[in-house]
Short mmCIF file of C-alpha atoms in Angstrom, two decimals:
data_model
loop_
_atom_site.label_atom_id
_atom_site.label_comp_id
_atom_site.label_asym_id
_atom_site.label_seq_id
_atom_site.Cartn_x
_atom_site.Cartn_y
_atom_site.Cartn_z
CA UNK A 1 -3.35 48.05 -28.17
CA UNK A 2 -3.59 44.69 -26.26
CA UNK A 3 -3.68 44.66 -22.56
CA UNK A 4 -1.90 42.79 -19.99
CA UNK A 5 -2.60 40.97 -16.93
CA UNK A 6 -0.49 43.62 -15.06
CA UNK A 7 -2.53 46.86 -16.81
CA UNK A 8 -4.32 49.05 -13.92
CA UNK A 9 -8.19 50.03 -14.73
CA UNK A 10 -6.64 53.61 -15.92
CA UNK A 11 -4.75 51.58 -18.16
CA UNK A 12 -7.84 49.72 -19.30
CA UNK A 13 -10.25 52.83 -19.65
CA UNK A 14 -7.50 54.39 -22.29
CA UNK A 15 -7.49 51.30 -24.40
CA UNK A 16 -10.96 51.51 -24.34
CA UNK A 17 -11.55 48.22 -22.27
CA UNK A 18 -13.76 49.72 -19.62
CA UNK A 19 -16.81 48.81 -20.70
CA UNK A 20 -16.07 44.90 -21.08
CA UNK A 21 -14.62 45.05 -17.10
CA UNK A 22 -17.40 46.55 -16.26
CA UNK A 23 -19.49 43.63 -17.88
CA UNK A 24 -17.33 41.40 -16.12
CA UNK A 25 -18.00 43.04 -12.76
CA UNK A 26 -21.42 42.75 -12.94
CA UNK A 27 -21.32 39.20 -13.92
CA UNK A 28 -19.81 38.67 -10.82
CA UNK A 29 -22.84 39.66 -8.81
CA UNK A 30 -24.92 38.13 -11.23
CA UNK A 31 -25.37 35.06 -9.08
CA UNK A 32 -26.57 37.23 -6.55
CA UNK A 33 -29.05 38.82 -8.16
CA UNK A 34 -30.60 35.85 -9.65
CA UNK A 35 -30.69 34.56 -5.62
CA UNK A 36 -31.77 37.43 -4.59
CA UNK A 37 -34.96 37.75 -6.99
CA UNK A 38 -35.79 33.65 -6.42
CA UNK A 39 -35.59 34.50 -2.44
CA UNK A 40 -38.26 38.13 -3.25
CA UNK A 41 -40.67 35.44 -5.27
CA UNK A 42 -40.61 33.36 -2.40
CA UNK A 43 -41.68 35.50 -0.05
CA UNK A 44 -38.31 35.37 1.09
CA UNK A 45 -35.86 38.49 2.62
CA UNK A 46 -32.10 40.14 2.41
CA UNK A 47 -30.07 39.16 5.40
CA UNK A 48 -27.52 41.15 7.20
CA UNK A 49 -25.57 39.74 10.27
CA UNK A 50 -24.11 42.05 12.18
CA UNK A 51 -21.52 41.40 14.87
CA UNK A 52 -20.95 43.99 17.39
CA UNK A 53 -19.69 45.13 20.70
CA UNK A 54 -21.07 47.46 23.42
CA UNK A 55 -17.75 48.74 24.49
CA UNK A 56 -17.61 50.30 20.72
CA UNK A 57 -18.31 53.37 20.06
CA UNK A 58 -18.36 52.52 16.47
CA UNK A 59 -21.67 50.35 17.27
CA UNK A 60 -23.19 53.45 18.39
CA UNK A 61 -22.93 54.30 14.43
CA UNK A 62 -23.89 51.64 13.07
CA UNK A 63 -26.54 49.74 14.43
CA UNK A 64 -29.09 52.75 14.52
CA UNK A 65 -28.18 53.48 10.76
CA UNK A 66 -28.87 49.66 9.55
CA UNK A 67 -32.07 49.93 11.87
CA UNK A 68 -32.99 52.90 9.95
CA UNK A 69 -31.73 51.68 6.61
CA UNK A 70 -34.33 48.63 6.38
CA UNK A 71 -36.99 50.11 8.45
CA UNK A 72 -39.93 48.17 6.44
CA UNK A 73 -38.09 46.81 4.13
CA UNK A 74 -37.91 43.16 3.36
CA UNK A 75 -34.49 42.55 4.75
CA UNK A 76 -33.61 41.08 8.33
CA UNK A 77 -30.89 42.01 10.92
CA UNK A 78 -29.68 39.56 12.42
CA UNK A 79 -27.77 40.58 15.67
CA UNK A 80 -24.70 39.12 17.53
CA UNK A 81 -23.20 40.47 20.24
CA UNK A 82 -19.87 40.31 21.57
CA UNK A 83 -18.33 40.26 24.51
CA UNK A 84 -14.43 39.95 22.86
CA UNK A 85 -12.93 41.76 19.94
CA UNK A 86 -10.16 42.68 17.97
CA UNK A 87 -6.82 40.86 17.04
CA UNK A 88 -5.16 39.08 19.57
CA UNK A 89 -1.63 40.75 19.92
CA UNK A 90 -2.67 44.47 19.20
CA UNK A 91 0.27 46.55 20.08
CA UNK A 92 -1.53 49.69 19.70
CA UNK A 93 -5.47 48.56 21.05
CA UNK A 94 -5.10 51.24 23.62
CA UNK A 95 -4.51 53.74 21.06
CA UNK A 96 -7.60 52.19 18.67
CA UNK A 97 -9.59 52.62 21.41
CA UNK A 98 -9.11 56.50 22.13
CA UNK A 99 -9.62 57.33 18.36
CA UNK A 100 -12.55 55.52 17.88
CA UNK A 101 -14.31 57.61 20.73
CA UNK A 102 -13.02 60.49 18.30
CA UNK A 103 -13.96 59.56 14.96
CA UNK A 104 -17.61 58.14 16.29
CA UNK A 105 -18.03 61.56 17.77
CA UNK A 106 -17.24 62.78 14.29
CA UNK A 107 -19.26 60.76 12.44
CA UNK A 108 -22.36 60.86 14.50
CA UNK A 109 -21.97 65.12 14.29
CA UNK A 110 -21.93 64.84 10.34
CA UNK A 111 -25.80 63.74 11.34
CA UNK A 112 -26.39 65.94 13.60
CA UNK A 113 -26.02 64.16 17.05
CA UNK A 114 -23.45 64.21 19.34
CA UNK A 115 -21.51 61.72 21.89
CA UNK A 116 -21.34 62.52 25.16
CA UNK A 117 -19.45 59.83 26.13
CA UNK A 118 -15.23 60.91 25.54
CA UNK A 119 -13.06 57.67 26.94
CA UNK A 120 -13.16 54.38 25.98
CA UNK A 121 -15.14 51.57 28.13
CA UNK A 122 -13.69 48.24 28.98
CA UNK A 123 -15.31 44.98 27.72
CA UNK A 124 -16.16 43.61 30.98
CA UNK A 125 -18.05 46.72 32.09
CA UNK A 126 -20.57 46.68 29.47
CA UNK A 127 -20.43 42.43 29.20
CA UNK A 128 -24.19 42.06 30.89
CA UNK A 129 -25.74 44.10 28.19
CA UNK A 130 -24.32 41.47 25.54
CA UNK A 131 -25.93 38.95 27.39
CA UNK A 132 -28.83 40.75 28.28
CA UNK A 133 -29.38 41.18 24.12
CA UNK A 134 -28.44 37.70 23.32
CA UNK A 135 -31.00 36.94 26.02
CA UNK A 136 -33.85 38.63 24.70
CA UNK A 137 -33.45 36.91 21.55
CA UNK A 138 -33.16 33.58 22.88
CA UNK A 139 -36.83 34.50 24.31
CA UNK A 140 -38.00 35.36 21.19
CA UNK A 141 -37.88 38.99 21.32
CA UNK A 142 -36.31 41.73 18.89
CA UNK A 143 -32.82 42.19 20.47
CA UNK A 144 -32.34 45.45 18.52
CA UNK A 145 -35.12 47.08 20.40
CA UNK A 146 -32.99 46.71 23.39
CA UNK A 147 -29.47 47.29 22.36
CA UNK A 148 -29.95 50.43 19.59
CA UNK A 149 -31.65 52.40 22.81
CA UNK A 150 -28.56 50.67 25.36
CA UNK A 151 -26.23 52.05 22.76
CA UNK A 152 -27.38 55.17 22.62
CA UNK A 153 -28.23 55.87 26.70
CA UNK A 154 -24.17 54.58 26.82
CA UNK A 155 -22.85 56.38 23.74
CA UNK A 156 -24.98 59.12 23.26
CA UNK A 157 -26.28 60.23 26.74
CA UNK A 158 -22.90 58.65 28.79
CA UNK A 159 -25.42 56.89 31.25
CA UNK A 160 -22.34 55.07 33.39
CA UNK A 161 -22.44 51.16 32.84
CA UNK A 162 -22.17 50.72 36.66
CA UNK A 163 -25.92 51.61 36.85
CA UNK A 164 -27.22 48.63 36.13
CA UNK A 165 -30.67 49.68 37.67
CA UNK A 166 -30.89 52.28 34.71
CA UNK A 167 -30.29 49.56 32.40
CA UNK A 168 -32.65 46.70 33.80
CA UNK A 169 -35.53 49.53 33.36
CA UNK A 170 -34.41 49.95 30.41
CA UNK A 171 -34.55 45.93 29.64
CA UNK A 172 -38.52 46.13 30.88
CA UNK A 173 -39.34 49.17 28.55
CA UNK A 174 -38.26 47.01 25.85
CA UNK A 175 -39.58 43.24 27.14
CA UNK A 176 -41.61 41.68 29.32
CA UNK A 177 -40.06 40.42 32.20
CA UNK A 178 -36.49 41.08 33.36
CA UNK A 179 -33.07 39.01 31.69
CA UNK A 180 -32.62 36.18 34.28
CA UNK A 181 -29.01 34.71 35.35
CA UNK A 182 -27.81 32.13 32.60
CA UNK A 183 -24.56 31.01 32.53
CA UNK A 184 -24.83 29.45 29.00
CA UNK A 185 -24.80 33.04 27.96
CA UNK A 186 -20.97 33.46 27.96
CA UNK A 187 -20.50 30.64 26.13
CA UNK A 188 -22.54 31.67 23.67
CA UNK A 189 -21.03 35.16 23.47
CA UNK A 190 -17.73 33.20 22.88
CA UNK A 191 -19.07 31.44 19.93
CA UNK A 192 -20.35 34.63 18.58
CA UNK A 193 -16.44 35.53 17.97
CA UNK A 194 -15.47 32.10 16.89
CA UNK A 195 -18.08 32.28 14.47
CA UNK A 196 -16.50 36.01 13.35
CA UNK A 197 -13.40 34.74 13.09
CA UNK A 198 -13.96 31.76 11.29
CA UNK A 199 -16.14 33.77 8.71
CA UNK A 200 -12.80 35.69 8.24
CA UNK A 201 -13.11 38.47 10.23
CA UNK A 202 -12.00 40.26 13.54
CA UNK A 203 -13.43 42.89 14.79
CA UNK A 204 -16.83 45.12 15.91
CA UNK A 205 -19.12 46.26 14.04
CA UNK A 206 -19.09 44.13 10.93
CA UNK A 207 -21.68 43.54 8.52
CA UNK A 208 -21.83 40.53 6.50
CA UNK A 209 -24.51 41.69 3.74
CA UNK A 210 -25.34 39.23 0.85
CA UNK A 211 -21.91 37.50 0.37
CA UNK A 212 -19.86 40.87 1.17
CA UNK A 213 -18.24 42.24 4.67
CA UNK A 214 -18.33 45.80 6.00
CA UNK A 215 -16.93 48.09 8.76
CA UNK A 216 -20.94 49.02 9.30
CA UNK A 217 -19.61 52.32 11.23
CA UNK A 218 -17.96 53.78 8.19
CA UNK A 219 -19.41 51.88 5.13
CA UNK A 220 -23.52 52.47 5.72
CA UNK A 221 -24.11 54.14 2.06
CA UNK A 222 -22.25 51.43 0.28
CA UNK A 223 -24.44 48.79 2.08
CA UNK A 224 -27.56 50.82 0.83
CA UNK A 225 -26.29 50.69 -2.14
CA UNK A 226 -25.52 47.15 -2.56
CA UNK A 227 -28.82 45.85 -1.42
CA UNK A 228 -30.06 48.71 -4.46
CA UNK A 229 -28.37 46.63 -6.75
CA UNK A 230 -29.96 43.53 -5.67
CA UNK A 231 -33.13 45.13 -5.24
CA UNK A 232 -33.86 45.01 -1.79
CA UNK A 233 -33.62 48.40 -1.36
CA UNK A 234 -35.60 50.62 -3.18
#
């Protein structure tokens, strides 16, 4: 039997075609591989960028489980915040927000933890801990140090945003020194979602991991298992 452009992988698999797709799938990531293995000789590492927000629960998922993921491991996070999310005409973003508080909760109990926290947050509540991470890096630090624990303490343990005291002590457990008033911050928070957007996506947390996107929240085994294939992960 000859196939057709129109045939559907079933299709394929009964004419016995499977096992030339799959050849072609894998040359498709062959390009990727060979980077990959040039960039391990090198010295070099993987590199994931992850854009989130702090007003999303979702984060609370997936930032901890990348941390985790490539805990010595030669792959870097790269972090960027955001203080704005989403589509832009959203008929039903009050909605979204509600059951994402509900399916975080359920996918943070699948591993055993809980989230206190059961109503959404506004973006301008939690804006100053976006800038407060973006500011840490711009000094050099690790800004993950600072916003896995300030997702957790607002996710996990429902410490209220308005207690910014509780937050600036948690700034200095992570840093030296406090984040100081810069106003170039929101700027650069707003080029952190240009730069989403214009890499084709929209919305918090996504992953951009070796040429492919992910909802982070939701997709954290088939990230694992695409940096397995390109043997970064072991």
């Amino acid at each position: 039997m000859r196939s057709t452009p129109t045939d559907s992988l079933w299709q394929r698999f009964q004419k016995r075609e499977l096992p030339s797709l799959l050849l072609w799938l894998d040359r498709q990531t062959l390009p990727r591989k060979v980077s990959a293995l040039l960039r391990r000789l090198a010295g070099g590492r993987a590199r994931i960028d992850l854009y989130f927000a702090f007003d999303d629960p979702y984060a609370a998922v997936a930032l901890p489980g990348l941390i985790e993921m490539i805990r010595d491991q030669p792959v870097r996070l790269n972090l960027y915040p955001l203080a704005r999310r989403g589509l832009a005409v959203d008929p039903a973003a009050a909605q979204r927000l509600v059951h994402a508080v509900r399916d975080a909760a359920a996918l943070l109990q699948r591993q055993g933890l809980s989230l206190r926290r059961t109503s959404p947050l506004a973006a301008a509540e939690v804006r100053y801990l976006a800038e407060w991470t973006l500011y840490a890096q711009l000094q050099g630090q690790d800004p993950a140090a600072f916003a896995g624990r300030a997702l957790s303490r607002l996710w996990h343990d429902a410490v209220d945003p308005v207690d910014q005291v509780f937050y600036r002590r948690l700034y200095a457990e992570c840093y030296p020194g406090l984040p100081l008033p810069d106003h170039c911050l929101r700027d650069r928070l707003d080029a952190h979602h240009r730069s989403l957007q214009q890499r084709g996506h929209w919305d918090s947390p996504a992953a951009w991991v070796e040429g492919r996107w992910y909802f982070a929240h939701e997709r954290l085994p088939a990230i694992a298992d695409w940096l397995r294939r390109l043997a970064w992960l072991p």
